[in-house]
Amino acid sequence: MREAAFIKRNTDKWKEIEGETATSSDRSDPDTLTDHFIELTDDLSYARTFYPTSPVTRYLNGLTASMHRRLMHNKREERGRFVRFWKFELPLLFRKSHRLLLVSFLVFVVAGALGWVSAANDELFVRLILGDDYVNMTLENIRKGDPLAVYKSSGQADMFLAITVNNIRVSFIAFILGLFASFGTIAVMFQNGVMLGAFQYFFYERGLLLPSVLTIWIHGTLEISAIVIAGCAGLTLGNSLLFPGTLSRLESFKRGAKQGLKIVIGLVPVFITAGFLESFVTRLPLPPVASFGIIVTSAAFIIWYFVLYPIQLEKRFTENP
């Protein structure tokens, strides 16, 4: 191809890419930037082969270098945004939902107390809530001297995957059901609270409350806390529909949905950690001190990251805007 024809065919494309490279906007689509960079390198390779001393080759070489710097800058910005999300955006966002976190927590605690009291006053209640198969299996494990053998009943990797996926599914259900004016989310919190209360009474009745706590709450501290926080996300979504304030109901819903979704996404690492603990650590014969240490550390992290740190961060940004 003649050099003039090569230039004429590609001039418009090069000018467009040059404009993208010159702007400092971060709104450019990364996929488009990558596609243009690939096209530029192809053109530069062609020009180096057929017009090695031409000005167009020097032009393309400079343009390609500029595009490469732009791509590297974008990658650094993406990594920076990832860090900012966990360090600033999510905690500050969650601070706005602290009151709803309290509501979710209270619903769960009240439901847990009702589950405990109901199990204490009706011997069939535990079977109704947990199912005959689970109760019979646990009674058999107690008879064998290993009440919590259920955590050793399957392969670690399979158990980790199944538990993590299920917990993430439950959290998204709790969030999505907030669409039903928050009542769907409250129902999920209530159901899980009742189950936990009945479950713990079942072991208390048999004199196994402390061993069950030191085993179950190794993973349960993160898992239950995350479910309560997912309930907060669902209430955030529901309240955006119920109480739009000065915003239109649609705009309020959009903001509530975005805020709640980010909260749920922020819980994924918590559920992964809880799944790992349940699959690989809970089954180990740990001394009580080690179990207690894991439980306290998990609780301290939840309280710090989701309660104290957002308050501190908000105060810092308010005092130093």
PDB file of C-alpha atoms in Angstrom, residues 20-312:
ATOM      1  CA  GLU A  20      -8.656  10.386  23.706  1.00  0.00           C
ATOM      2  CA  THR A  21      -4.998  10.415  24.691  1.00  0.00           C
ATOM      3  CA  ALA A  22      -4.918  14.183  25.173  1.00  0.00           C
ATOM      4  CA  THR A  23      -7.928  14.341  27.492  1.00  0.00           C
ATOM      5  CA  SER A  24      -7.527  13.746  31.238  1.00  0.00           C
ATOM      6  CA  SER A  25     -11.059  12.360  31.650  1.00  0.00           C
ATOM      7  CA  ASP A  26     -11.425   9.003  33.392  1.00  0.00           C
ATOM      8  CA  ARG A  27     -14.711   8.265  31.653  1.00  0.00           C
ATOM      9  CA  SER A  28     -13.234   6.567  28.622  1.00  0.00           C
ATOM     10  CA  ASP A  29     -14.215   2.944  28.272  1.00  0.00           C
ATOM     11  CA  PRO A  30     -11.157   0.804  29.188  1.00  0.00           C
ATOM     12  CA  ASP A  31     -12.120  -1.775  26.547  1.00  0.00           C
ATOM     13  CA  THR A  32     -12.226   0.915  23.856  1.00  0.00           C
ATOM     14  CA  LEU A  33      -8.839   2.247  24.939  1.00  0.00           C
ATOM     15  CA  THR A  34      -7.386  -1.249  24.764  1.00  0.00           C
ATOM     16  CA  ASP A  35      -8.848  -1.857  21.295  1.00  0.00           C
ATOM     17  CA  HIS A  36      -7.408   1.415  20.034  1.00  0.00           C
ATOM     18  CA  PHE A  37      -4.006   0.606  21.501  1.00  0.00           C
ATOM     19  CA  ILE A  38      -3.989  -2.733  19.672  1.00  0.00           C
ATOM     20  CA  GLU A  39      -4.939  -1.015  16.416  1.00  0.00           C
ATOM     21  CA  LEU A  40      -2.173   1.536  16.924  1.00  0.00           C
ATOM     22  CA  THR A  41       0.473  -1.111  17.503  1.00  0.00           C
ATOM     23  CA  ASP A  42      -0.641  -2.880  14.320  1.00  0.00           C
ATOM     24  CA  ASP A  43      -0.389   0.363  12.353  1.00  0.00           C
ATOM     25  CA  LEU A  44       2.988   1.155  13.888  1.00  0.00           C
ATOM     26  CA  SER A  45       4.292  -2.291  13.036  1.00  0.00           C
ATOM     27  CA  TYR A  46       3.113  -1.864   9.432  1.00  0.00           C
ATOM     28  CA  ALA A  47       4.677   1.606   9.184  1.00  0.00           C
ATOM     29  CA  ARG A  48       8.007   0.402  10.598  1.00  0.00           C
ATOM     30  CA  THR A  49       8.082  -2.357   8.008  1.00  0.00           C
ATOM     31  CA  PHE A  50       7.199  -0.339   4.899  1.00  0.00           C
ATOM     32  CA  TYR A  51       8.000   3.295   5.834  1.00  0.00           C
ATOM     33  CA  PRO A  52      10.773   3.037   8.451  1.00  0.00           C
ATOM     34  CA  THR A  53      12.144   6.574   7.954  1.00  0.00           C
ATOM     35  CA  SER A  54       8.807   8.323   7.314  1.00  0.00           C
ATOM     36  CA  PRO A  55       7.406  11.034   9.584  1.00  0.00           C
ATOM     37  CA  VAL A  56       4.220   8.973   9.924  1.00  0.00           C
ATOM     38  CA  THR A  57       6.231   6.232  11.635  1.00  0.00           C
ATOM     39  CA  ARG A  58       7.626   8.705  14.161  1.00  0.00           C
ATOM     40  CA  TYR A  59       4.110  10.106  14.684  1.00  0.00           C
ATOM     41  CA  LEU A  60       2.651   6.653  15.317  1.00  0.00           C
ATOM     42  CA  ASN A  61       5.511   5.769  17.630  1.00  0.00           C
ATOM     43  CA  GLY A  62       4.809   8.846  19.772  1.00  0.00           C
ATOM     44  CA  LEU A  63       1.045   8.296  19.719  1.00  0.00           C
ATOM     45  CA  THR A  64       1.433   4.656  20.736  1.00  0.00           C
ATOM     46  CA  ALA A  65       3.702   5.617  23.625  1.00  0.00           C
ATOM     47  CA  SER A  66       1.141   8.193  24.815  1.00  0.00           C
ATOM     48  CA  MET A  67      -1.651   5.643  24.607  1.00  0.00           C
ATOM     49  CA  HIS A  68       0.455   3.158  26.561  1.00  0.00           C
ATOM     50  CA  ARG A  69       0.988   5.714  29.349  1.00  0.00           C
ATOM     51  CA  ARG A  70      -2.750   6.423  29.388  1.00  0.00           C
ATOM     52  CA  LEU A  71      -3.548   2.731  29.785  1.00  0.00           C
ATOM     53  CA  MET A  72      -1.044   2.357  32.613  1.00  0.00           C
ATOM     54  CA  HIS A  73      -2.523   5.403  34.331  1.00  0.00           C
ATOM     55  CA  ASN A  74      -6.006   3.909  34.044  1.00  0.00           C
ATOM     56  CA  LYS A  75      -4.799   0.654  35.584  1.00  0.00           C
ATOM     57  CA  ARG A  76      -3.292   2.526  38.516  1.00  0.00           C
ATOM     58  CA  GLU A  77      -6.522   4.490  38.900  1.00  0.00           C
ATOM     59  CA  GLU A  78      -8.551   1.257  38.911  1.00  0.00           C
ATOM     60  CA  ARG A  79      -6.326  -0.187  41.650  1.00  0.00           C
ATOM     61  CA  GLY A  80      -6.675   3.060  43.567  1.00  0.00           C
ATOM     62  CA  ARG A  81     -10.450   2.975  43.264  1.00  0.00           C
ATOM     63  CA  PHE A  82     -10.488  -0.592  44.578  1.00  0.00           C
ATOM     64  CA  VAL A  83      -8.562   0.467  47.691  1.00  0.00           C
ATOM     65  CA  ARG A  84     -10.684   3.583  48.136  1.00  0.00           C
ATOM     66  CA  PHE A  85     -13.865   1.509  48.008  1.00  0.00           C
ATOM     67  CA  TRP A  86     -12.857  -0.621  51.015  1.00  0.00           C
ATOM     68  CA  LYS A  87     -11.008   2.112  52.893  1.00  0.00           C
ATOM     69  CA  PHE A  88     -13.390   5.050  52.463  1.00  0.00           C
ATOM     70  CA  GLU A  89     -16.413   4.566  50.217  1.00  0.00           C
ATOM     71  CA  LEU A  90     -17.989   1.486  51.827  1.00  0.00           C
ATOM     72  CA  PRO A  91     -17.509   2.604  55.470  1.00  0.00           C
ATOM     73  CA  LEU A  92     -18.846   6.108  54.752  1.00  0.00           C
ATOM     74  CA  LEU A  93     -21.747   4.625  52.818  1.00  0.00           C
ATOM     75  CA  PHE A  94     -22.485   2.199  55.622  1.00  0.00           C
ATOM     76  CA  ARG A  95     -22.482   5.029  58.174  1.00  0.00           C
ATOM     77  CA  LYS A  96     -25.698   6.267  56.562  1.00  0.00           C
ATOM     78  CA  SER A  97     -27.329   2.912  57.354  1.00  0.00           C
ATOM     79  CA  HIS A  98     -26.294   2.598  61.004  1.00  0.00           C
ATOM     80  CA  ARG A  99     -29.810   3.152  62.323  1.00  0.00           C
ATOM     81  CA  LEU A 100     -31.137   0.447  60.050  1.00  0.00           C
ATOM     82  CA  LEU A 101     -28.300  -1.811  61.194  1.00  0.00           C
ATOM     83  CA  LEU A 102     -29.610  -1.371  64.744  1.00  0.00           C
ATOM     84  CA  VAL A 103     -33.124  -2.260  63.567  1.00  0.00           C
ATOM     85  CA  SER A 104     -31.860  -5.379  61.782  1.00  0.00           C
ATOM     86  CA  PHE A 105     -29.844  -6.393  64.851  1.00  0.00           C
ATOM     87  CA  LEU A 106     -32.797  -5.910  67.221  1.00  0.00           C
ATOM     88  CA  VAL A 107     -35.136  -7.916  64.988  1.00  0.00           C
ATOM     89  CA  PHE A 108     -32.607 -10.738  64.903  1.00  0.00           C
ATOM     90  CA  VAL A 109     -32.020 -10.688  68.675  1.00  0.00           C
ATOM     91  CA  VAL A 110     -35.741 -10.601  69.495  1.00  0.00           C
ATOM     92  CA  ALA A 111     -36.345 -13.467  67.063  1.00  0.00           C
ATOM     93  CA  GLY A 112     -33.494 -15.425  68.640  1.00  0.00           C
ATOM     94  CA  ALA A 113     -34.982 -14.918  72.106  1.00  0.00           C
ATOM     95  CA  LEU A 114     -38.378 -16.066  70.847  1.00  0.00           C
ATOM     96  CA  GLY A 115     -36.786 -19.141  69.300  1.00  0.00           C
ATOM     97  CA  TRP A 116     -35.076 -19.950  72.615  1.00  0.00           C
ATOM     98  CA  VAL A 117     -38.263 -19.442  74.687  1.00  0.00           C
ATOM     99  CA  SER A 118     -40.404 -21.396  72.236  1.00  0.00           C
ATOM    100  CA  ALA A 119     -37.986 -24.330  72.256  1.00  0.00           C
ATOM    101  CA  ALA A 120     -37.956 -24.240  76.058  1.00  0.00           C
ATOM    102  CA  ASN A 121     -41.745 -24.451  76.243  1.00  0.00           C
ATOM    103  CA  ASP A 122     -42.478 -26.844  73.399  1.00  0.00           C
ATOM    104  CA  GLU A 123     -40.330 -29.931  72.926  1.00  0.00           C
ATOM    105  CA  LEU A 124     -41.511 -30.297  69.343  1.00  0.00           C
ATOM    106  CA  PHE A 125     -40.540 -26.748  68.361  1.00  0.00           C
ATOM    107  CA  VAL A 126     -36.900 -27.594  67.621  1.00  0.00           C
ATOM    108  CA  ARG A 127     -37.969 -30.382  65.292  1.00  0.00           C
ATOM    109  CA  LEU A 128     -40.415 -28.042  63.590  1.00  0.00           C
ATOM    110  CA  ILE A 129     -37.721 -25.414  63.003  1.00  0.00           C
ATOM    111  CA  LEU A 130     -34.620 -27.536  62.351  1.00  0.00           C
ATOM    112  CA  GLY A 131     -36.240 -30.651  60.875  1.00  0.00           C
ATOM    113  CA  ASP A 132     -36.411 -34.230  62.121  1.00  0.00           C
ATOM    114  CA  ASP A 133     -33.414 -35.390  60.073  1.00  0.00           C
ATOM    115  CA  TYR A 134     -31.068 -32.818  61.562  1.00  0.00           C
ATOM    116  CA  VAL A 135     -32.315 -33.344  65.130  1.00  0.00           C
ATOM    117  CA  ASN A 136     -32.070 -37.141  64.878  1.00  0.00           C
ATOM    118  CA  MET A 137     -28.575 -36.913  63.378  1.00  0.00           C
ATOM    119  CA  THR A 138     -27.393 -34.555  66.122  1.00  0.00           C
ATOM    120  CA  LEU A 139     -28.884 -36.755  68.860  1.00  0.00           C
ATOM    121  CA  GLU A 140     -27.008 -39.708  67.391  1.00  0.00           C
ATOM    122  CA  ASN A 141     -23.786 -37.668  67.311  1.00  0.00           C
ATOM    123  CA  ILE A 142     -24.321 -36.713  70.965  1.00  0.00           C
ATOM    124  CA  ARG A 143     -24.793 -40.378  71.833  1.00  0.00           C
ATOM    125  CA  LYS A 144     -21.469 -41.110  70.092  1.00  0.00           C
ATOM    126  CA  GLY A 145     -19.729 -38.382  72.059  1.00  0.00           C
ATOM    127  CA  ASP A 146     -19.224 -35.916  69.173  1.00  0.00           C
ATOM    128  CA  PRO A 147     -22.236 -33.537  69.218  1.00  0.00           C
ATOM    129  CA  LEU A 148     -20.932 -31.309  66.416  1.00  0.00           C
ATOM    130  CA  ALA A 149     -19.729 -34.049  64.087  1.00  0.00           C
ATOM    131  CA  VAL A 150     -21.894 -32.504  61.348  1.00  0.00           C
ATOM    132  CA  TYR A 151     -19.006 -30.113  60.615  1.00  0.00           C
ATOM    133  CA  LYS A 152     -16.807 -33.101  59.772  1.00  0.00           C
ATOM    134  CA  SER A 153     -19.331 -34.897  57.584  1.00  0.00           C
ATOM    135  CA  SER A 154     -18.150 -33.710  54.164  1.00  0.00           C
ATOM    136  CA  GLY A 155     -14.995 -32.754  52.278  1.00  0.00           C
ATOM    137  CA  GLN A 156     -13.429 -29.443  53.236  1.00  0.00           C
ATOM    138  CA  ALA A 157     -13.268 -27.928  49.735  1.00  0.00           C
ATOM    139  CA  ASP A 158     -16.807 -28.977  48.796  1.00  0.00           C
ATOM    140  CA  MET A 159     -18.116 -27.750  52.134  1.00  0.00           C
ATOM    141  CA  PHE A 160     -16.326 -24.399  51.748  1.00  0.00           C
ATOM    142  CA  LEU A 161     -17.810 -23.797  48.299  1.00  0.00           C
ATOM    143  CA  ALA A 162     -21.342 -24.863  49.248  1.00  0.00           C
ATOM    144  CA  ILE A 163     -21.424 -22.849  52.473  1.00  0.00           C
ATOM    145  CA  THR A 164     -19.961 -19.698  50.938  1.00  0.00           C
ATOM    146  CA  VAL A 165     -22.313 -19.745  47.953  1.00  0.00           C
ATOM    147  CA  ASN A 166     -25.322 -20.400  50.192  1.00  0.00           C
ATOM    148  CA  ASN A 167     -24.448 -17.580  52.588  1.00  0.00           C
ATOM    149  CA  ILE A 168     -23.958 -15.120  49.740  1.00  0.00           C
ATOM    150  CA  ARG A 169     -27.288 -16.274  48.283  1.00  0.00           C
ATOM    151  CA  VAL A 170     -29.052 -15.697  51.615  1.00  0.00           C
ATOM    152  CA  SER A 171     -27.555 -12.212  51.893  1.00  0.00           C
ATOM    153  CA  PHE A 172     -28.753 -11.251  48.407  1.00  0.00           C
ATOM    154  CA  ILE A 173     -32.214 -12.649  49.178  1.00  0.00           C
ATOM    155  CA  ALA A 174     -32.349 -10.568  52.360  1.00  0.00           C
ATOM    156  CA  PHE A 175     -31.373  -7.527  50.279  1.00  0.00           C
ATOM    157  CA  ILE A 176     -33.745  -8.116  47.365  1.00  0.00           C
ATOM    158  CA  LEU A 177     -36.730  -8.820  49.632  1.00  0.00           C
ATOM    159  CA  GLY A 178     -36.373  -5.263  50.872  1.00  0.00           C
ATOM    160  CA  LEU A 179     -38.373  -4.406  47.740  1.00  0.00           C
ATOM    161  CA  PHE A 180     -41.465  -5.569  49.626  1.00  0.00           C
ATOM    162  CA  ALA A 181     -41.517  -2.428  51.780  1.00  0.00           C
ATOM    163  CA  SER A 182     -38.763  -3.905  54.004  1.00  0.00           C
ATOM    164  CA  PHE A 183     -41.110  -6.619  55.319  1.00  0.00           C
ATOM    165  CA  GLY A 184     -39.456  -9.334  53.248  1.00  0.00           C
ATOM    166  CA  THR A 185     -36.090  -8.507  54.771  1.00  0.00           C
ATOM    167  CA  ILE A 186     -37.541  -8.446  58.286  1.00  0.00           C
ATOM    168  CA  ALA A 187     -39.089 -11.881  57.637  1.00  0.00           C
ATOM    169  CA  VAL A 188     -35.675 -13.299  56.640  1.00  0.00           C
ATOM    170  CA  MET A 189     -34.031 -11.809  59.744  1.00  0.00           C
ATOM    171  CA  PHE A 190     -36.809 -13.148  61.954  1.00  0.00           C
ATOM    172  CA  GLN A 191     -36.623 -16.639  60.473  1.00  0.00           C
ATOM    173  CA  ASN A 192     -32.853 -16.871  60.883  1.00  0.00           C
ATOM    174  CA  GLY A 193     -33.037 -15.491  64.422  1.00  0.00           C
ATOM    175  CA  VAL A 194     -35.659 -18.024  65.492  1.00  0.00           C
ATOM    176  CA  MET A 195     -33.610 -20.859  64.017  1.00  0.00           C
ATOM    177  CA  LEU A 196     -30.486 -19.747  65.875  1.00  0.00           C
ATOM    178  CA  GLY A 197     -32.334 -19.380  69.168  1.00  0.00           C
ATOM    179  CA  ALA A 198     -33.926 -22.824  68.886  1.00  0.00           C
ATOM    180  CA  PHE A 199     -30.627 -24.338  67.792  1.00  0.00           C
ATOM    181  CA  GLN A 200     -28.719 -22.971  70.774  1.00  0.00           C
ATOM    182  CA  TYR A 201     -31.443 -24.025  73.239  1.00  0.00           C
ATOM    183  CA  PHE A 202     -31.280 -27.546  71.833  1.00  0.00           C
ATOM    184  CA  PHE A 203     -27.646 -27.775  73.000  1.00  0.00           C
ATOM    185  CA  TYR A 204     -28.292 -25.887  76.233  1.00  0.00           C
ATOM    186  CA  GLU A 205     -30.987 -28.386  77.194  1.00  0.00           C
ATOM    187  CA  ARG A 206     -28.419 -31.171  76.924  1.00  0.00           C
ATOM    188  CA  GLY A 207     -25.713 -29.360  78.871  1.00  0.00           C
ATOM    189  CA  LEU A 208     -23.696 -28.609  75.741  1.00  0.00           C
ATOM    190  CA  LEU A 209     -24.170 -24.860  75.393  1.00  0.00           C
ATOM    191  CA  LEU A 210     -20.537 -23.852  76.018  1.00  0.00           C
ATOM    192  CA  PRO A 211     -19.010 -26.518  73.706  1.00  0.00           C
ATOM    193  CA  SER A 212     -21.505 -25.565  71.010  1.00  0.00           C
ATOM    194  CA  VAL A 213     -20.740 -21.852  71.371  1.00  0.00           C
ATOM    195  CA  LEU A 214     -16.970 -22.422  71.258  1.00  0.00           C
ATOM    196  CA  THR A 215     -17.395 -24.485  68.098  1.00  0.00           C
ATOM    197  CA  ILE A 216     -20.254 -22.911  66.171  1.00  0.00           C
ATOM    198  CA  TRP A 217     -19.304 -19.283  66.766  1.00  0.00           C
ATOM    199  CA  ILE A 218     -15.803 -19.777  65.348  1.00  0.00           C
ATOM    200  CA  HIS A 219     -17.464 -19.212  61.985  1.00  0.00           C
ATOM    201  CA  GLY A 220     -20.849 -18.020  63.227  1.00  0.00           C
ATOM    202  CA  THR A 221     -19.557 -14.689  64.516  1.00  0.00           C
ATOM    203  CA  LEU A 222     -18.743 -13.530  60.982  1.00  0.00           C
ATOM    204  CA  GLU A 223     -21.570 -15.434  59.328  1.00  0.00           C
ATOM    205  CA  ILE A 224     -24.390 -14.223  61.579  1.00  0.00           C
ATOM    206  CA  SER A 225     -23.007 -10.681  61.684  1.00  0.00           C
ATOM    207  CA  ALA A 226     -22.909 -10.591  57.888  1.00  0.00           C
ATOM    208  CA  ILE A 227     -26.503 -11.803  57.645  1.00  0.00           C
ATOM    209  CA  VAL A 228     -27.596  -9.040  60.032  1.00  0.00           C
ATOM    210  CA  ILE A 229     -25.666  -6.513  57.914  1.00  0.00           C
ATOM    211  CA  ALA A 230     -27.315  -7.918  54.765  1.00  0.00           C
ATOM    212  CA  GLY A 231     -30.627  -7.288  56.537  1.00  0.00           C
ATOM    213  CA  CYS A 232     -29.510  -3.688  56.987  1.00  0.00           C
ATOM    214  CA  ALA A 233     -28.897  -3.506  53.210  1.00  0.00           C
ATOM    215  CA  GLY A 234     -32.417  -4.821  52.552  1.00  0.00           C
ATOM    216  CA  LEU A 235     -33.933  -2.283  54.950  1.00  0.00           C
ATOM    217  CA  THR A 236     -31.961   0.449  53.181  1.00  0.00           C
ATOM    218  CA  LEU A 237     -33.565  -0.620  49.913  1.00  0.00           C
ATOM    219  CA  GLY A 238     -37.058  -0.888  51.404  1.00  0.00           C
ATOM    220  CA  ASN A 239     -36.884   2.418  53.240  1.00  0.00           C
ATOM    221  CA  SER A 240     -35.839   4.185  50.063  1.00  0.00           C
ATOM    222  CA  LEU A 241     -39.283   3.290  48.725  1.00  0.00           C
ATOM    223  CA  LEU A 242     -41.188   3.946  51.941  1.00  0.00           C
ATOM    224  CA  PHE A 243     -39.522   7.238  52.897  1.00  0.00           C
ATOM    225  CA  PRO A 244     -38.243   9.086  49.804  1.00  0.00           C
ATOM    226  CA  GLY A 245     -38.072  12.407  51.677  1.00  0.00           C
ATOM    227  CA  THR A 246     -37.613  15.368  49.344  1.00  0.00           C
ATOM    228  CA  LEU A 247     -36.543  13.121  46.454  1.00  0.00           C
ATOM    229  CA  SER A 248     -38.846  11.524  43.928  1.00  0.00           C
ATOM    230  CA  ARG A 249     -39.645   7.926  44.825  1.00  0.00           C
ATOM    231  CA  LEU A 250     -37.731   6.696  41.766  1.00  0.00           C
ATOM    232  CA  GLU A 251     -34.612   8.724  42.585  1.00  0.00           C
ATOM    233  CA  SER A 252     -34.777   7.638  46.228  1.00  0.00           C
ATOM    234  CA  PHE A 253     -35.094   4.013  45.123  1.00  0.00           C
ATOM    235  CA  LYS A 254     -32.081   4.299  42.813  1.00  0.00           C
ATOM    236  CA  ARG A 255     -29.950   5.688  45.629  1.00  0.00           C
ATOM    237  CA  GLY A 256     -31.180   3.114  48.119  1.00  0.00           C
ATOM    238  CA  ALA A 257     -30.621   0.245  45.694  1.00  0.00           C
ATOM    239  CA  LYS A 258     -27.076   1.415  44.925  1.00  0.00           C
ATOM    240  CA  GLN A 259     -26.242   1.898  48.597  1.00  0.00           C
ATOM    241  CA  GLY A 260     -27.712  -1.471  49.633  1.00  0.00           C
ATOM    242  CA  LEU A 261     -26.047  -3.336  46.781  1.00  0.00           C
ATOM    243  CA  LYS A 262     -22.628  -1.950  47.682  1.00  0.00           C
ATOM    244  CA  ILE A 263     -23.145  -3.068  51.281  1.00  0.00           C
ATOM    245  CA  VAL A 264     -24.008  -6.606  50.162  1.00  0.00           C
ATOM    246  CA  ILE A 265     -21.024  -6.738  47.803  1.00  0.00           C
ATOM    247  CA  GLY A 266     -18.837  -5.572  50.680  1.00  0.00           C
ATOM    248  CA  LEU A 267     -19.955  -8.631  52.654  1.00  0.00           C
ATOM    249  CA  VAL A 268     -18.593 -11.146  50.143  1.00  0.00           C
ATOM    250  CA  PRO A 269     -15.084 -11.298  51.708  1.00  0.00           C
ATOM    251  CA  VAL A 270     -16.708 -11.758  55.139  1.00  0.00           C
ATOM    252  CA  PHE A 271     -18.732 -14.719  53.887  1.00  0.00           C
ATOM    253  CA  ILE A 272     -15.669 -16.219  52.208  1.00  0.00           C
ATOM    254  CA  THR A 273     -13.741 -15.981  55.486  1.00  0.00           C
ATOM    255  CA  ALA A 274     -16.659 -17.457  57.439  1.00  0.00           C
ATOM    256  CA  GLY A 275     -16.923 -20.311  54.933  1.00  0.00           C
ATOM    257  CA  PHE A 276     -13.216 -21.003  55.279  1.00  0.00           C
ATOM    258  CA  LEU A 277     -13.434 -21.077  59.080  1.00  0.00           C
ATOM    259  CA  GLU A 278     -16.457 -23.373  59.031  1.00  0.00           C
ATOM    260  CA  SER A 279     -14.947 -25.776  56.525  1.00  0.00           C
ATOM    261  CA  PHE A 280     -11.326 -25.907  57.666  1.00  0.00           C
ATOM    262  CA  VAL A 281     -11.158 -24.662  61.273  1.00  0.00           C
ATOM    263  CA  THR A 282     -14.432 -25.483  63.040  1.00  0.00           C
ATOM    264  CA  ARG A 283     -13.824 -29.213  62.641  1.00  0.00           C
ATOM    265  CA  LEU A 284     -10.432 -29.020  64.379  1.00  0.00           C
ATOM    266  CA  PRO A 285     -10.107 -30.037  68.057  1.00  0.00           C
ATOM    267  CA  LEU A 286      -9.039 -26.562  69.175  1.00  0.00           C
ATOM    268  CA  PRO A 287      -8.399 -25.671  72.819  1.00  0.00           C
ATOM    269  CA  PRO A 288     -11.063 -23.340  74.280  1.00  0.00           C
ATOM    270  CA  VAL A 289      -8.592 -20.432  74.409  1.00  0.00           C
ATOM    271  CA  ALA A 290      -7.955 -20.660  70.651  1.00  0.00           C
ATOM    272  CA  SER A 291     -11.671 -20.875  69.847  1.00  0.00           C
ATOM    273  CA  PHE A 292     -12.407 -17.942  72.131  1.00  0.00           C
ATOM    274  CA  GLY A 293      -9.604 -15.954  70.516  1.00  0.00           C
ATOM    275  CA  ILE A 294     -11.011 -16.479  66.999  1.00  0.00           C
ATOM    276  CA  ILE A 295     -14.511 -15.522  68.157  1.00  0.00           C
ATOM    277  CA  VAL A 296     -13.327 -12.340  69.910  1.00  0.00           C
ATOM    278  CA  THR A 297     -11.122 -11.337  66.963  1.00  0.00           C
ATOM    279  CA  SER A 298     -13.997 -11.821  64.512  1.00  0.00           C
ATOM    280  CA  ALA A 299     -16.392  -9.829  66.693  1.00  0.00           C
ATOM    281  CA  ALA A 300     -13.819  -7.052  67.152  1.00  0.00           C
ATOM    282  CA  PHE A 301     -13.342  -6.780  63.380  1.00  0.00           C
ATOM    283  CA  ILE A 302     -17.092  -6.538  62.720  1.00  0.00           C
ATOM    284  CA  ILE A 303     -17.615  -3.904  65.415  1.00  0.00           C
ATOM    285  CA  TRP A 304     -14.593  -1.894  64.289  1.00  0.00           C
ATOM    286  CA  TYR A 305     -15.075  -1.960  60.509  1.00  0.00           C
ATOM    287  CA  PHE A 306     -18.857  -1.675  60.347  1.00  0.00           C
ATOM    288  CA  VAL A 307     -19.562   0.489  63.409  1.00  0.00           C
ATOM    289  CA  LEU A 308     -16.600   2.368  64.916  1.00  0.00           C
ATOM    290  CA  TYR A 309     -14.475   3.037  61.826  1.00  0.00           C
ATOM    291  CA  PRO A 310     -17.351   4.574  59.791  1.00  0.00           C
ATOM    292  CA  ILE A 311     -18.105   6.928  62.707  1.00  0.00           C
ATOM    293  CA  GLN A 312     -14.433   7.907  63.007  1.00  0.00           C
TER     294      GLN A 312
END
